[in-house]
């Protein structure tokens, strides 16, 4: 799995310039960014193919030091919240390969990330301060009608994700 980090996130993490990725299927690529959500320091990851997004808010310095684990754990939680089985989530994470930090995966997928951020900032969501993963905000953003890099037609990220998982044989058609 590749985490394409934005330049602002690279700067925040004091990270070296990451390499380009090697994964061919964008279902295993995520664009990752840091922004302010409801006054809290937040991490958002949006899939490069389907724009399905994951949001964690209220990250501490320790969370940022281990941001890849936060990202994967948050992804698993959001996938499970969409009624995907634990077995399917584990299968997806298993076939996605080792986690690597890379450059972002192109203008279209970064545009999808930016549109997800805009959507989240335009709407007022009650933040769950007891939880890092903001499931209500994720659910709303993943149901917004949009375009995604891996799809010609408009649709909802949650439906695009299900199509991608079906394409790989992970989810019944």
CSV table of N, CA and C in Angstrom, one decimal:
chain,number,residue,atom,x,y,z
A,1,UNK,N,0.9,-1.2,0.0
A,1,UNK,CA,0.0,0.0,0.0
A,1,UNK,C,0.9,1.2,0.0
A,2,UNK,N,0.5,2.2,-0.8
A,2,UNK,CA,1.3,3.4,-0.9
A,2,UNK,C,0.5,4.6,-0.3
A,3,UNK,N,1.2,5.3,0.5
A,3,UNK,CA,0.7,6.6,1.1
A,3,UNK,C,1.4,7.7,0.4
A,4,UNK,N,0.7,8.3,-0.6
A,4,UNK,CA,1.3,9.5,-1.2
A,4,UNK,C,1.1,10.7,-0.4
A,5,UNK,N,2.1,11.3,0.2
A,5,UNK,CA,1.9,12.4,1.1
A,5,UNK,C,2.1,13.7,0.4
A,6,UNK,N,1.2,14.6,0.8
A,6,UNK,CA,1.3,16.0,0.2
A,6,UNK,C,2.5,16.7,0.7
A,7,UNK,N,2.9,17.8,-0.1
A,7,UNK,CA,4.0,18.6,0.3
A,7,UNK,C,3.8,19.2,1.7
A,8,UNK,N,2.6,19.8,2.0
A,8,UNK,CA,2.5,20.3,3.4
A,8,UNK,C,2.7,19.2,4.5
A,9,UNK,N,2.2,18.0,4.2
A,9,UNK,CA,2.5,17.0,5.2
A,9,UNK,C,3.9,16.6,5.3
A,10,UNK,N,4.6,16.5,4.1
A,10,UNK,CA,6.0,16.3,4.1
A,10,UNK,C,6.8,17.3,5.0
A,11,UNK,N,6.4,18.6,4.8
A,11,UNK,CA,7.0,19.7,5.6
A,11,UNK,C,6.7,19.5,7.1
A,12,UNK,N,5.5,19.2,7.4
A,12,UNK,CA,5.1,19.1,8.8
A,12,UNK,C,5.9,17.9,9.5
A,13,UNK,N,6.0,16.8,8.7
A,13,UNK,CA,6.7,15.7,9.3
A,13,UNK,C,8.3,15.8,9.2
A,14,UNK,N,8.7,16.9,8.6
A,14,UNK,CA,10.2,17.0,8.3
A,14,UNK,C,10.7,15.8,7.6
A,15,UNK,N,9.9,15.3,6.6
A,15,UNK,CA,10.3,14.1,5.9
A,15,UNK,C,11.1,14.5,4.7
A,16,UNK,N,12.0,13.6,4.3
A,16,UNK,CA,12.7,13.7,3.0
A,16,UNK,C,11.7,13.6,1.9
A,17,UNK,N,12.1,14.1,0.8
A,17,UNK,CA,11.3,13.9,-0.4
A,17,UNK,C,11.1,12.5,-0.8
A,18,UNK,N,9.9,12.0,-0.8
A,18,UNK,CA,9.6,10.6,-1.0
A,18,UNK,C,9.8,10.2,-2.5
A,19,UNK,N,10.0,8.9,-2.8
A,19,UNK,CA,10.1,8.5,-4.1
A,19,UNK,C,8.8,8.3,-4.8
A,20,UNK,N,8.8,8.2,-6.1
A,20,UNK,CA,7.5,7.8,-6.8
A,20,UNK,C,7.2,6.4,-6.5
A,21,UNK,N,5.9,6.1,-6.5
A,21,UNK,CA,5.4,4.8,-6.2
A,21,UNK,C,5.5,3.8,-7.4
A,22,UNK,N,5.3,2.6,-7.1
A,22,UNK,CA,5.4,1.5,-8.1
A,22,UNK,C,4.2,0.7,-8.3
A,23,UNK,N,3.2,1.0,-7.5
A,23,UNK,CA,1.9,0.2,-7.6
A,23,UNK,C,1.1,0.6,-8.8
A,24,UNK,N,0.7,-0.4,-9.6
A,24,UNK,CA,-0.1,-0.2,-10.8
A,24,UNK,C,-1.5,0.1,-10.5
A,25,UNK,N,-2.1,-0.7,-9.6
A,25,UNK,CA,-3.6,-0.5,-9.3
A,25,UNK,C,-3.8,0.6,-8.2
A,26,UNK,N,-4.4,1.7,-8.6
A,26,UNK,CA,-4.6,2.8,-7.7
A,26,UNK,C,-5.5,2.5,-6.5
A,27,UNK,N,-6.2,1.3,-6.5
A,27,UNK,CA,-6.9,0.9,-5.3
A,27,UNK,C,-6.0,0.7,-4.1
A,28,UNK,N,-4.8,0.5,-4.3
A,28,UNK,CA,-3.8,0.3,-3.2
A,28,UNK,C,-3.0,1.6,-2.9
A,29,UNK,N,-3.4,2.7,-3.5
A,29,UNK,CA,-2.7,4.0,-3.3
A,29,UNK,C,-3.7,5.0,-2.6
A,30,UNK,N,-3.1,5.7,-1.6
A,30,UNK,CA,-3.9,6.6,-0.8
A,30,UNK,C,-3.1,8.0,-0.8
A,31,UNK,N,-3.8,9.1,-1.0
A,31,UNK,CA,-3.2,10.4,-0.9
A,31,UNK,C,-3.5,10.8,0.6
A,32,UNK,N,-2.5,11.3,1.2
A,32,UNK,CA,-2.6,11.6,2.7
A,32,UNK,C,-2.2,13.1,2.9
A,33,UNK,N,-3.0,13.8,3.7
A,33,UNK,CA,-2.8,15.2,4.0
A,33,UNK,C,-3.1,15.5,5.4
A,34,UNK,N,-2.6,16.6,5.9
A,34,UNK,CA,-2.9,17.2,7.2
A,34,UNK,C,-3.6,18.5,7.0
A,35,UNK,N,-4.7,18.6,7.8
A,35,UNK,CA,-5.5,19.9,7.8
A,35,UNK,C,-6.2,20.1,9.1
A,36,UNK,N,-6.8,21.2,9.3
A,36,UNK,CA,-7.6,21.5,10.5
A,36,UNK,C,-9.1,21.1,10.3
A,37,UNK,N,-9.6,20.3,11.1
A,37,UNK,CA,-11.0,19.8,11.0
A,37,UNK,C,-11.6,20.2,12.4
A,38,UNK,N,-12.6,21.0,12.3
A,38,UNK,CA,-13.4,21.4,13.6
A,38,UNK,C,-12.4,21.8,14.7
A,39,UNK,N,-11.4,22.6,14.3
A,39,UNK,CA,-10.4,23.1,15.2
A,39,UNK,C,-9.4,22.1,15.7
A,40,UNK,N,-9.4,20.9,15.2
A,40,UNK,CA,-8.5,19.9,15.6
A,40,UNK,C,-7.5,19.5,14.5
A,41,UNK,N,-6.3,19.2,14.8
A,41,UNK,CA,-5.3,18.7,13.9
A,41,UNK,C,-5.8,17.4,13.3
A,42,UNK,N,-5.9,17.3,12.0
A,42,UNK,CA,-6.5,16.1,11.4
A,42,UNK,C,-5.6,15.5,10.3
A,43,UNK,N,-5.8,14.2,10.1
A,43,UNK,CA,-5.2,13.5,9.0
A,43,UNK,C,-6.3,12.9,8.1
A,44,UNK,N,-6.2,13.2,6.8
A,44,UNK,CA,-7.2,12.6,5.8
A,44,UNK,C,-6.4,11.8,4.8
A,45,UNK,N,-7.0,10.7,4.5
A,45,UNK,CA,-6.5,9.8,3.4
A,45,UNK,C,-7.6,9.6,2.4
A,46,UNK,N,-7.3,9.8,1.1
A,46,UNK,CA,-8.3,9.5,0.1
A,46,UNK,C,-7.7,8.6,-0.9
A,47,UNK,N,-8.5,7.6,-1.3
A,47,UNK,CA,-8.1,6.6,-2.2
A,47,UNK,C,-7.9,7.2,-3.6
A,48,UNK,N,-6.8,6.8,-4.2
A,48,UNK,CA,-6.4,7.3,-5.5
A,48,UNK,C,-7.4,6.9,-6.6
A,49,UNK,N,-8.1,5.8,-6.5
A,49,UNK,CA,-9.0,5.3,-7.5
A,49,UNK,C,-10.4,5.9,-7.3
A,50,UNK,N,-10.9,5.7,-6.1
A,50,UNK,CA,-12.3,5.9,-5.8
A,50,UNK,C,-12.7,7.0,-4.9
A,51,UNK,N,-11.7,7.8,-4.4
A,51,UNK,CA,-11.9,8.9,-3.5
A,51,UNK,C,-12.6,8.6,-2.2
A,52,UNK,N,-12.6,7.3,-1.8
A,52,UNK,CA,-13.1,6.9,-0.5
A,52,UNK,C,-12.2,7.5,0.5
A,53,UNK,N,-12.7,8.2,1.5
A,53,UNK,CA,-11.8,8.9,2.4
A,53,UNK,C,-11.9,8.4,3.9
A,54,UNK,N,-10.8,8.6,4.6
A,54,UNK,CA,-10.7,8.3,6.0
A,54,UNK,C,-10.2,9.5,6.7
A,55,UNK,N,-10.8,9.8,7.9
A,55,UNK,CA,-10.5,11.0,8.6
A,55,UNK,C,-10.2,10.7,10.1
A,56,UNK,N,-9.1,11.1,10.6
A,56,UNK,CA,-8.8,11.0,12.0
A,56,UNK,C,-8.5,12.5,12.5
A,57,UNK,N,-9.1,12.9,13.6
A,57,UNK,CA,-9.0,14.2,14.1
A,57,UNK,C,-8.6,14.2,15.5
A,58,UNK,N,-7.8,15.2,15.9
A,58,UNK,CA,-7.3,15.3,17.3
A,58,UNK,C,-6.0,14.6,17.5
A,59,UNK,N,-5.2,14.5,16.4
A,59,UNK,CA,-3.9,13.7,16.6
A,59,UNK,C,-3.0,14.4,17.5
A,60,UNK,N,-2.3,13.7,18.3
A,60,UNK,CA,-1.2,14.2,19.2
A,60,UNK,C,0.1,14.1,18.4
A,61,UNK,N,1.1,14.6,19.0
A,61,UNK,CA,2.5,14.5,18.4
A,61,UNK,C,2.9,13.0,18.3
A,62,UNK,N,2.5,12.2,19.3
A,62,UNK,CA,2.8,10.8,19.3
A,62,UNK,C,2.1,10.1,18.1
A,63,UNK,N,0.8,10.5,17.9
A,63,UNK,CA,0.1,10.0,16.7
A,63,UNK,C,0.8,10.3,15.4
A,64,UNK,N,1.2,11.6,15.3
A,64,UNK,CA,1.9,12.0,14.1
A,64,UNK,C,3.2,11.3,13.9
A,65,UNK,N,3.9,10.9,15.0
A,65,UNK,CA,5.1,10.2,14.9
A,65,UNK,C,4.9,8.8,14.3
A,66,UNK,N,3.7,8.3,14.5
A,66,UNK,CA,3.3,6.9,13.9
A,66,UNK,C,2.1,7.1,13.0
A,67,UNK,N,2.1,8.1,12.1
A,67,UNK,CA,1.0,8.4,11.3
A,67,UNK,C,0.6,7.3,10.4
A,68,UNK,N,1.5,6.4,9.9
A,68,UNK,CA,1.1,5.3,9.0
A,68,UNK,C,0.2,4.3,9.7
A,69,UNK,N,0.6,4.0,11.0
A,69,UNK,CA,-0.3,3.1,11.8
A,69,UNK,C,-1.6,3.7,12.0
A,70,UNK,N,-1.7,5.0,12.3
A,70,UNK,CA,-2.9,5.7,12.5
A,70,UNK,C,-3.8,5.6,11.3
A,71,UNK,N,-3.1,5.8,10.1
A,71,UNK,CA,-3.8,5.8,8.8
A,71,UNK,C,-4.4,4.4,8.6
A,72,UNK,N,-3.6,3.4,8.7
A,72,UNK,CA,-4.1,2.0,8.5
A,72,UNK,C,-5.2,1.6,9.5
A,73,UNK,N,-5.0,1.9,10.8
A,73,UNK,CA,-6.0,1.6,11.8
A,73,UNK,C,-7.3,2.3,11.5
A,74,UNK,N,-7.2,3.6,11.1
A,74,UNK,CA,-8.4,4.4,10.8
A,74,UNK,C,-9.1,3.8,9.5
A,75,UNK,N,-8.3,3.5,8.5
A,75,UNK,CA,-8.9,2.9,7.3
A,75,UNK,C,-9.7,1.6,7.7
A,76,UNK,N,-9.1,0.7,8.5
A,76,UNK,CA,-9.8,-0.5,8.9
A,76,UNK,C,-11.1,-0.2,9.6
A,77,UNK,N,-11.1,0.8,10.5
A,77,UNK,CA,-12.3,1.2,11.2
A,77,UNK,C,-13.3,1.7,10.3
A,78,UNK,N,-13.0,2.6,9.3
A,78,UNK,CA,-14.0,3.1,8.4
A,78,UNK,C,-14.5,2.1,7.5
A,79,UNK,N,-13.7,1.2,7.0
A,79,UNK,CA,-14.2,0.1,6.2
A,79,UNK,C,-15.2,-0.8,6.9
A,80,UNK,N,-14.8,-1.1,8.2
A,80,UNK,CA,-15.8,-1.9,9.0
A,80,UNK,C,-17.1,-1.2,9.2
A,81,UNK,N,-17.0,0.2,9.4
A,81,UNK,CA,-18.2,0.9,9.6
A,81,UNK,C,-19.1,1.0,8.4
A,82,UNK,N,-18.6,0.6,7.2
A,82,UNK,CA,-19.3,0.5,6.0
A,82,UNK,C,-19.9,-0.9,5.8
A,83,UNK,N,-19.9,-1.7,6.8
A,83,UNK,CA,-20.5,-3.0,6.8
A,83,UNK,C,-19.6,-4.0,6.0
A,84,UNK,N,-18.4,-3.7,5.9
A,84,UNK,CA,-17.5,-4.7,5.2
A,84,UNK,C,-16.9,-5.6,6.3
A,85,UNK,N,-16.9,-6.9,6.1
A,85,UNK,CA,-16.5,-7.8,7.1
A,85,UNK,C,-15.0,-7.6,7.5
A,86,UNK,N,-14.7,-8.1,8.7
A,86,UNK,CA,-13.3,-8.0,9.2
A,86,UNK,C,-12.4,-8.9,8.3
A,87,UNK,N,-12.9,-10.0,7.8
A,87,UNK,CA,-12.2,-10.8,6.8
A,87,UNK,C,-11.8,-10.1,5.5
A,88,UNK,N,-12.8,-9.3,5.0
A,88,UNK,CA,-12.6,-8.6,3.8
A,88,UNK,C,-11.5,-7.5,4.0
A,89,UNK,N,-11.7,-6.8,5.1
A,89,UNK,CA,-10.7,-5.7,5.5
A,89,UNK,C,-9.3,-6.3,5.6
A,90,UNK,N,-9.2,-7.4,6.3
A,90,UNK,CA,-7.9,-8.1,6.4
A,90,UNK,C,-7.3,-8.5,5.1
A,91,UNK,N,-8.2,-9.0,4.2
A,91,UNK,CA,-7.8,-9.5,2.9
A,91,UNK,C,-7.3,-8.3,2.1
A,92,UNK,N,-8.0,-7.2,2.1
A,92,UNK,CA,-7.6,-6.0,1.4
A,92,UNK,C,-6.2,-5.5,1.9
A,93,UNK,N,-6.1,-5.4,3.2
A,93,UNK,CA,-4.8,-4.9,3.8
A,93,UNK,C,-3.7,-5.9,3.4
A,94,UNK,N,-4.0,-7.2,3.4
A,94,UNK,CA,-3.0,-8.2,3.1
A,94,UNK,C,-2.5,-8.2,1.7
A,95,UNK,N,-3.4,-8.0,0.7
A,95,UNK,CA,-2.9,-8.0,-0.7
A,95,UNK,C,-2.4,-6.6,-1.1
A,96,UNK,N,-2.6,-5.6,-0.3
A,96,UNK,CA,-2.1,-4.3,-0.7
A,96,UNK,C,-0.6,-4.1,-0.5
A,97,UNK,N,0.0,-5.1,0.2
A,97,UNK,CA,1.5,-5.1,0.3
A,97,UNK,C,2.0,-4.2,1.4
A,98,UNK,N,3.3,-4.2,1.6
A,98,UNK,CA,3.9,-3.4,2.7
A,98,UNK,C,3.6,-1.9,2.5
A,99,UNK,N,3.5,-1.2,3.6
A,99,UNK,CA,3.2,0.2,3.6
A,99,UNK,C,4.4,1.0,3.2
A,100,UNK,N,4.3,1.9,2.2
A,100,UNK,CA,5.4,2.7,1.7
A,100,UNK,C,4.9,4.2,1.6
A,101,UNK,N,5.8,5.1,1.9
A,101,UNK,CA,5.5,6.5,1.8
A,101,UNK,C,6.1,6.9,0.4
A,102,UNK,N,5.2,7.6,-0.4
A,102,UNK,CA,5.6,8.0,-1.8
A,102,UNK,C,5.1,9.4,-2.0
A,103,UNK,N,5.5,9.8,-3.2
A,103,UNK,CA,4.9,11.1,-3.7
A,103,UNK,C,3.4,10.8,-4.0
A,104,UNK,N,2.6,11.8,-4.2
A,104,UNK,CA,1.2,11.6,-4.5
A,104,UNK,C,1.1,11.0,-5.9
A,105,UNK,N,-0.1,10.5,-6.2
A,105,UNK,CA,-0.3,9.7,-7.4
A,105,UNK,C,-0.9,10.4,-8.6
A,106,UNK,N,-0.7,11.7,-8.7
A,106,UNK,CA,-1.3,12.4,-9.8
A,106,UNK,C,-2.3,13.5,-9.5
A,107,UNK,N,-2.5,14.4,-10.5
A,107,UNK,CA,-3.3,15.5,-10.2
A,107,UNK,C,-4.8,15.2,-10.0
A,108,UNK,N,-5.3,14.2,-10.7
A,108,UNK,CA,-6.7,13.8,-10.5
A,108,UNK,C,-7.0,13.2,-9.1
A,109,UNK,N,-6.1,12.4,-8.6
A,109,UNK,CA,-6.4,11.8,-7.3
A,109,UNK,C,-6.1,12.9,-6.2
A,110,UNK,N,-5.2,13.8,-6.4
A,110,UNK,CA,-5.0,14.8,-5.4
A,110,UNK,C,-6.1,15.8,-5.4
A,111,UNK,N,-6.7,16.0,-6.6
A,111,UNK,CA,-7.9,16.9,-6.7
A,111,UNK,C,-9.0,16.3,-5.9
A,112,UNK,N,-9.2,14.9,-6.0
A,112,UNK,CA,-10.2,14.3,-5.2
A,112,UNK,C,-10.0,14.4,-3.7
A,113,UNK,N,-8.7,14.3,-3.3
A,113,UNK,CA,-8.4,14.6,-1.9
A,113,UNK,C,-8.8,16.0,-1.5
A,114,UNK,N,-8.4,17.0,-2.3
A,114,UNK,CA,-8.8,18.4,-2.0
A,114,UNK,C,-10.3,18.6,-2.0
A,115,UNK,N,-11.0,18.0,-2.9
A,115,UNK,CA,-12.5,18.1,-2.8
A,115,UNK,C,-13.1,17.5,-1.6
A,116,UNK,N,-12.5,16.4,-1.1
A,116,UNK,CA,-13.0,15.8,0.2
A,116,UNK,C,-12.7,16.7,1.3
A,117,UNK,N,-11.5,17.3,1.3
A,117,UNK,CA,-11.2,18.3,2.4
A,117,UNK,C,-12.2,19.5,2.3
A,118,UNK,N,-12.4,20.0,1.1
A,118,UNK,CA,-13.4,21.1,1.0
A,118,UNK,C,-14.7,20.7,1.5
A,119,UNK,N,-15.2,19.5,1.2
A,119,UNK,CA,-16.5,19.1,1.6
A,119,UNK,C,-16.5,19.1,3.2
A,120,UNK,N,-15.5,18.5,3.8
A,120,UNK,CA,-15.5,18.4,5.2
A,120,UNK,C,-15.4,19.7,5.9
A,121,UNK,N,-14.7,20.7,5.3
A,121,UNK,CA,-14.6,22.0,5.9
A,121,UNK,C,-15.9,22.9,5.6
A,122,UNK,N,-16.7,22.6,4.6
A,122,UNK,CA,-17.9,23.3,4.3
A,122,UNK,C,-19.0,22.9,5.2
A,123,UNK,N,-19.0,21.7,5.7
A,123,UNK,CA,-20.1,21.2,6.5
A,123,UNK,C,-19.7,21.2,8.0
A,124,UNK,N,-20.6,21.5,8.9
A,124,UNK,CA,-20.3,21.4,10.3
A,124,UNK,C,-20.6,20.0,10.8
A,125,UNK,N,-19.6,19.4,11.2
A,125,UNK,CA,-19.8,18.0,11.8
A,125,UNK,C,-19.4,18.1,13.3
A,126,UNK,N,-20.2,17.4,14.1
A,126,UNK,CA,-19.9,17.3,15.5
A,126,UNK,C,-18.7,16.4,15.6
A,127,UNK,N,-17.6,16.8,16.2
A,127,UNK,CA,-16.4,16.0,16.3
A,127,UNK,C,-16.6,15.1,17.6
A,128,UNK,N,-16.2,13.9,17.4
A,128,UNK,CA,-16.2,12.9,18.5
A,128,UNK,C,-14.9,13.0,19.2
A,129,UNK,N,-14.8,13.8,20.3
A,129,UNK,CA,-13.5,14.0,20.9
A,129,UNK,C,-12.9,12.7,21.6
A,130,UNK,N,-13.8,11.7,21.8
A,130,UNK,CA,-13.4,10.5,22.5
A,130,UNK,C,-12.8,9.5,21.5
A,131,UNK,N,-12.9,9.8,20.2
A,131,UNK,CA,-12.4,8.9,19.1
A,131,UNK,C,-11.5,9.7,18.2
A,132,UNK,N,-10.5,9.0,17.7
A,132,UNK,CA,-9.6,9.6,16.7
A,132,UNK,C,-10.3,9.6,15.3
A,133,UNK,N,-10.9,8.5,15.0
A,133,UNK,CA,-11.6,8.3,13.7
A,133,UNK,C,-13.0,8.9,13.7
A,134,UNK,N,-13.2,9.8,12.8
A,134,UNK,CA,-14.5,10.5,12.8
A,134,UNK,C,-15.5,9.9,11.8
A,135,UNK,N,-16.1,8.8,12.3
A,135,UNK,CA,-17.0,8.0,11.4
A,135,UNK,C,-18.1,8.7,10.7
A,136,UNK,N,-18.8,9.6,11.5
A,136,UNK,CA,-19.9,10.3,10.9
A,136,UNK,C,-19.5,11.2,9.7
A,137,UNK,N,-18.4,11.9,9.9
A,137,UNK,CA,-17.9,12.8,8.8
A,137,UNK,C,-17.4,11.9,7.6
A,138,UNK,N,-16.8,10.8,7.9
A,138,UNK,CA,-16.3,9.9,6.8
A,138,UNK,C,-17.5,9.4,6.0
A,139,UNK,N,-18.5,9.0,6.7
A,139,UNK,CA,-19.7,8.4,6.1
A,139,UNK,C,-20.4,9.5,5.2
A,140,UNK,N,-20.5,10.7,5.7
A,140,UNK,CA,-21.1,11.8,4.9
A,140,UNK,C,-20.2,12.1,3.6
A,141,UNK,N,-18.9,12.2,3.8
A,141,UNK,CA,-18.0,12.5,2.7
A,141,UNK,C,-18.0,11.4,1.7
A,142,UNK,N,-18.1,10.2,2.1
A,142,UNK,CA,-18.1,9.0,1.2
A,142,UNK,C,-19.4,8.8,0.5
A,143,UNK,N,-20.4,9.6,0.8
A,143,UNK,CA,-21.7,9.5,0.1
A,143,UNK,C,-22.0,10.8,-0.7
A,144,UNK,N,-21.0,11.7,-0.8
A,144,UNK,CA,-21.1,12.8,-1.6
A,144,UNK,C,-21.0,12.4,-3.1
A,145,UNK,N,-21.9,13.0,-3.9
A,145,UNK,CA,-21.8,12.7,-5.4
A,145,UNK,C,-20.6,13.5,-5.9
A,146,UNK,N,-19.7,12.7,-6.6
A,146,UNK,CA,-18.5,13.3,-7.1
A,146,UNK,C,-17.9,12.6,-8.3
A,147,UNK,N,-16.8,13.0,-8.8
A,147,UNK,CA,-16.0,12.3,-9.7
A,147,UNK,C,-14.8,11.8,-9.0
A,148,UNK,N,-14.4,10.6,-9.5
A,148,UNK,CA,-13.2,10.0,-8.9
A,148,UNK,C,-12.2,9.7,-10.0
A,149,UNK,N,-10.9,9.7,-9.8
A,149,UNK,CA,-9.9,9.5,-10.8
A,149,UNK,C,-10.1,8.1,-11.5
A,150,UNK,N,-10.5,7.1,-10.9
A,150,UNK,CA,-10.6,5.8,-11.5
A,150,UNK,C,-12.0,5.5,-12.2
A,151,UNK,N,-12.8,6.5,-12.3
A,151,UNK,CA,-14.2,6.3,-12.8
A,151,UNK,C,-14.6,7.4,-13.7
A,152,UNK,N,-15.2,7.1,-14.9
A,152,UNK,CA,-15.6,8.1,-15.8
A,152,UNK,C,-16.8,8.8,-15.4
A,153,UNK,N,-17.8,8.1,-14.8
A,153,UNK,CA,-19.1,8.7,-14.4
A,153,UNK,C,-19.0,9.3,-13.0
A,154,UNK,N,-20.0,10.1,-12.7
A,154,UNK,CA,-20.1,10.6,-11.3
A,154,UNK,C,-20.8,9.5,-10.4
A,155,UNK,N,-20.4,9.6,-9.2
A,155,UNK,CA,-21.0,8.6,-8.3
A,155,UNK,C,-20.6,8.9,-6.8
A,156,UNK,N,-20.8,8.0,-6.0
A,156,UNK,CA,-20.4,8.1,-4.6
A,156,UNK,C,-19.1,7.3,-4.3
A,157,UNK,N,-18.2,7.9,-3.5
A,157,UNK,CA,-17.0,7.1,-3.2
A,157,UNK,C,-17.3,5.7,-2.6
A,158,UNK,N,-18.3,5.6,-1.8
A,158,UNK,CA,-18.5,4.3,-1.2
A,158,UNK,C,-18.9,3.3,-2.2
A,159,UNK,N,-19.7,3.7,-3.2
A,159,UNK,CA,-20.1,2.8,-4.3
A,159,UNK,C,-18.9,2.5,-5.2
A,160,UNK,N,-18.1,3.5,-5.5
A,160,UNK,CA,-16.8,3.3,-6.3
A,160,UNK,C,-15.9,2.3,-5.5
A,161,UNK,N,-15.8,2.4,-4.2
A,161,UNK,CA,-15.0,1.5,-3.5
A,161,UNK,C,-15.5,0.0,-3.6
A,162,UNK,N,-16.8,-0.1,-3.4
A,162,UNK,CA,-17.4,-1.4,-3.6
A,162,UNK,C,-17.2,-2.0,-5.0
A,163,UNK,N,-17.2,-1.2,-6.0
A,163,UNK,CA,-17.0,-1.6,-7.4
A,163,UNK,C,-15.5,-2.1,-7.5
A,164,UNK,N,-14.6,-1.3,-6.9
A,164,UNK,CA,-13.1,-1.7,-7.0
A,164,UNK,C,-12.9,-3.0,-6.2
A,165,UNK,N,-13.5,-3.2,-5.1
A,165,UNK,CA,-13.3,-4.4,-4.3
A,165,UNK,C,-13.9,-5.6,-5.1
A,166,UNK,N,-15.1,-5.4,-5.7
A,166,UNK,CA,-15.7,-6.4,-6.6
A,166,UNK,C,-14.8,-6.8,-7.7
A,167,UNK,N,-14.2,-5.8,-8.3
A,167,UNK,CA,-13.3,-6.0,-9.5
A,167,UNK,C,-12.1,-6.9,-9.1
A,168,UNK,N,-11.7,-6.8,-7.9
A,168,UNK,CA,-10.6,-7.7,-7.4
A,168,UNK,C,-11.1,-9.0,-6.8
A,169,UNK,N,-12.4,-9.2,-6.8
A,169,UNK,CA,-12.9,-10.5,-6.3
A,169,UNK,C,-13.0,-10.5,-4.8
A,170,UNK,N,-12.9,-9.4,-4.1
A,170,UNK,CA,-12.9,-9.4,-2.7
A,170,UNK,C,-14.4,-9.2,-2.2
A,171,UNK,N,-15.2,-8.7,-3.0
A,171,UNK,CA,-16.6,-8.5,-2.7
A,171,UNK,C,-17.5,-9.0,-3.7
A,172,UNK,N,-18.5,-9.8,-3.4
A,172,UNK,CA,-19.4,-10.4,-4.4
A,172,UNK,C,-20.0,-9.3,-5.2
A,173,UNK,N,-20.1,-9.6,-6.5
A,173,UNK,CA,-20.7,-8.6,-7.5
A,173,UNK,C,-22.1,-8.5,-7.4
